[in-house]
PDB file of C-alpha atoms in Angstrom:
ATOM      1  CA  UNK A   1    -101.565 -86.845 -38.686  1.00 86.00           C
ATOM      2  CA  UNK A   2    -101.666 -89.494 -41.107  1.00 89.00           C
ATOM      3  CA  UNK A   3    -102.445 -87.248 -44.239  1.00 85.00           C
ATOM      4  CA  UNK A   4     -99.606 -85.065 -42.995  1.00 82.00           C
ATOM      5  CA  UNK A   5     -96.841 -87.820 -42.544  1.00 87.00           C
ATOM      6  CA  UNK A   6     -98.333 -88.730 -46.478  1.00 87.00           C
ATOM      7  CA  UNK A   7     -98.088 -85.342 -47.532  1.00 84.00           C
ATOM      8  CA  UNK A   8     -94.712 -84.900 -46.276  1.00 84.00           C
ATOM      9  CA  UNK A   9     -93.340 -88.410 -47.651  1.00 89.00           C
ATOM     10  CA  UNK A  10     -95.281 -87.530 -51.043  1.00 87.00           C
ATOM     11  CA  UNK A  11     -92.694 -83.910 -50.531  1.00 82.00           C
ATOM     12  CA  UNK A  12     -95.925 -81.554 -51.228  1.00 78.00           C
ATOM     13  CA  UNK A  13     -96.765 -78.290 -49.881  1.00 73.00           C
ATOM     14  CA  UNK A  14     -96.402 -76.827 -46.874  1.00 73.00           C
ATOM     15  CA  UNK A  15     -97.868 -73.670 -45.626  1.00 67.00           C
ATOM     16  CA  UNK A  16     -96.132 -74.075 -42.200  1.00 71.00           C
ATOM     17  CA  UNK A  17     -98.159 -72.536 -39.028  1.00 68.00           C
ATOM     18  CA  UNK A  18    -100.314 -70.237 -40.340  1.00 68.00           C
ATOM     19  CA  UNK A  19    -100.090 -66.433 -38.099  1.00 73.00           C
ATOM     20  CA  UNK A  20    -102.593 -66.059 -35.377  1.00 82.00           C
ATOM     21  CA  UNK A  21    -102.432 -62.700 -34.744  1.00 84.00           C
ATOM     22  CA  UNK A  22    -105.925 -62.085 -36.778  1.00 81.00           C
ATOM     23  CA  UNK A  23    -107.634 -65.187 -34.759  1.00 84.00           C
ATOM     24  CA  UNK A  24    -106.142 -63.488 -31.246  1.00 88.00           C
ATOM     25  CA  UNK A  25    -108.405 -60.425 -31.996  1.00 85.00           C
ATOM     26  CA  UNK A  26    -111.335 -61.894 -33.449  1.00 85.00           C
ATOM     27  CA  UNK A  27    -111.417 -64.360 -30.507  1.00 87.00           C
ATOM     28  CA  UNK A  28    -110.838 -61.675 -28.129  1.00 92.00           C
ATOM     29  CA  UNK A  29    -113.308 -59.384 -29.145  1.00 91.00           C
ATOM     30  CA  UNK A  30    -117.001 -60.814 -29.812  1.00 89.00           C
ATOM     31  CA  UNK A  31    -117.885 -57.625 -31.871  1.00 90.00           C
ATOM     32  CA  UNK A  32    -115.066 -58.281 -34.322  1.00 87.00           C
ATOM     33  CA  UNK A  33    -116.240 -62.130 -34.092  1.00 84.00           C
ATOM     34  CA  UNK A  34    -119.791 -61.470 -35.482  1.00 84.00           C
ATOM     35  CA  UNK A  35    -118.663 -59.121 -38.127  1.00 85.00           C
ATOM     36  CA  UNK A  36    -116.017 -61.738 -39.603  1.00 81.00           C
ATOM     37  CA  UNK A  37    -118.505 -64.341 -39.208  1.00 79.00           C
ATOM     38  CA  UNK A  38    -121.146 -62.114 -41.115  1.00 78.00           C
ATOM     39  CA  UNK A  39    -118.195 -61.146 -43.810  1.00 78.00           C
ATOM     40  CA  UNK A  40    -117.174 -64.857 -43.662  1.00 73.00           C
ATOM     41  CA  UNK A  41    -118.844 -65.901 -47.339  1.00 72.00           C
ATOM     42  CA  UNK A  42    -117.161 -63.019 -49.099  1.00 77.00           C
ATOM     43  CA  UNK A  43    -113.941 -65.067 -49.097  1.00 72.00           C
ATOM     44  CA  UNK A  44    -115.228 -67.172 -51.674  1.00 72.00           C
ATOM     45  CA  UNK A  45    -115.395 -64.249 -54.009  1.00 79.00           C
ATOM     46  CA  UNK A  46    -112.173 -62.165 -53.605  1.00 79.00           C
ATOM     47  CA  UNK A  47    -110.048 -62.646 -56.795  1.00 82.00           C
ATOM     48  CA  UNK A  48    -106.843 -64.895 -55.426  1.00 78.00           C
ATOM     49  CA  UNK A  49    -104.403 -61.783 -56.207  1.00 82.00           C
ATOM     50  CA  UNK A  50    -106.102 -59.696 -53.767  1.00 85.00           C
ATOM     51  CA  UNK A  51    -105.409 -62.309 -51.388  1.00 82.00           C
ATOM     52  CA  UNK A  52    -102.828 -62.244 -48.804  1.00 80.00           C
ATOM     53  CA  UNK A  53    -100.055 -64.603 -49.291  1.00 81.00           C
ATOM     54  CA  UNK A  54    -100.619 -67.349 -46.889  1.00 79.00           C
ATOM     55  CA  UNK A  55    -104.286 -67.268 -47.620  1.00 79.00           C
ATOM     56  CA  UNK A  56    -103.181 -67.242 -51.086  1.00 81.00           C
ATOM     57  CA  UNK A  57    -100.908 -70.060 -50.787  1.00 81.00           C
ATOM     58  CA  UNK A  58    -103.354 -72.212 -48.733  1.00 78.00           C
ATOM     59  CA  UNK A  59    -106.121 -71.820 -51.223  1.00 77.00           C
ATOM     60  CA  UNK A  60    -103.881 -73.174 -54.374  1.00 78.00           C
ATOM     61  CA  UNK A  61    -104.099 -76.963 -52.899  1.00 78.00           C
ATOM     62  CA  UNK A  62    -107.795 -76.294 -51.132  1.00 76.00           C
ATOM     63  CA  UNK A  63    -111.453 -75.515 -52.305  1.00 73.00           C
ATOM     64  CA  UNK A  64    -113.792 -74.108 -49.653  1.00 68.00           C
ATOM     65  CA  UNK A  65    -117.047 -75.569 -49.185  1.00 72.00           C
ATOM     66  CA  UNK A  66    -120.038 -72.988 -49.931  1.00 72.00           C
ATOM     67  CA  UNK A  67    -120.539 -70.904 -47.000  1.00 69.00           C
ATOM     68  CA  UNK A  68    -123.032 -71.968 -44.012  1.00 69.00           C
ATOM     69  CA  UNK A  69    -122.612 -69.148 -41.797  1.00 67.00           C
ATOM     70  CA  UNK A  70    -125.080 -68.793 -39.042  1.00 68.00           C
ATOM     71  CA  UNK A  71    -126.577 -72.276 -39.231  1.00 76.00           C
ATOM     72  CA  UNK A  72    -124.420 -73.651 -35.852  1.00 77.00           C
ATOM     73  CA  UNK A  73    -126.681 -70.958 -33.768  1.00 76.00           C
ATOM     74  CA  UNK A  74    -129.196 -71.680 -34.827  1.00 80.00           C
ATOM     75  CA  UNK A  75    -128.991 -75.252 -34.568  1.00 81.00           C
ATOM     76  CA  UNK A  76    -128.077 -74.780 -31.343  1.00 82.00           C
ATOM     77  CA  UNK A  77    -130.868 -72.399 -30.286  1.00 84.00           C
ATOM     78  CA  UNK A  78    -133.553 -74.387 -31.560  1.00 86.00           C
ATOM     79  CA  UNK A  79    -132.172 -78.108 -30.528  1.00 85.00           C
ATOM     80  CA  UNK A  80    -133.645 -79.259 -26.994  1.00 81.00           C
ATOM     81  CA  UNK A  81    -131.571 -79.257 -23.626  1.00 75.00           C
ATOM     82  CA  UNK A  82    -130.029 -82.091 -22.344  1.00 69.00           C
ATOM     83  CA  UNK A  83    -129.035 -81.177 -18.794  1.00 64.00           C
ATOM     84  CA  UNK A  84    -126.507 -83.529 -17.050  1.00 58.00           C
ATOM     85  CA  UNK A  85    -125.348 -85.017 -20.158  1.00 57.00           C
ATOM     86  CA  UNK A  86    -121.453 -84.812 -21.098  1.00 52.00           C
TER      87      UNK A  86
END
């Protein structure tokens, strides 16, 4: 919240709320999940006209990190149980 009030007092950007359309289906629908989690590195490659516009938009004032993919599974799988702690 804070960088947002300073982003909006600095008048920067705004990208306003991104659609979710794309996130309803891919959380919906744990085949489409894997494969965009899979495809999820190519991102960093696709030229920025190719892009679509909000992507494009959001990328101009952000850098992605280099993809991880997969890593939070397996972390996950291979970290021991801790039953009954929340």
């Amino acid at each position: 919240l804070r960088l947002r009030n300073k982003n909006k007092s600095e008048h920067g950007p705004s990208s306003g709320t991104p659609p979710l359309g794309v996130w309803s289906v891919l959380a919906s629908q744990p085949a489409a999940w894997k494969v965009a989690m899979a495809m999820g590195g190519a991102i960093n490659h696709v030229p920025r006209v190719l892009m679509p516009g909000p992507l494009r938009k959001w990328k101009d004032y952000r850098t992605l990190p280099p993809w991880r993919g997969g890593q939070f599974r397996q972390w996950m799988k291979n970290r021991p149980a801790q039953k009954g702690k929340s």
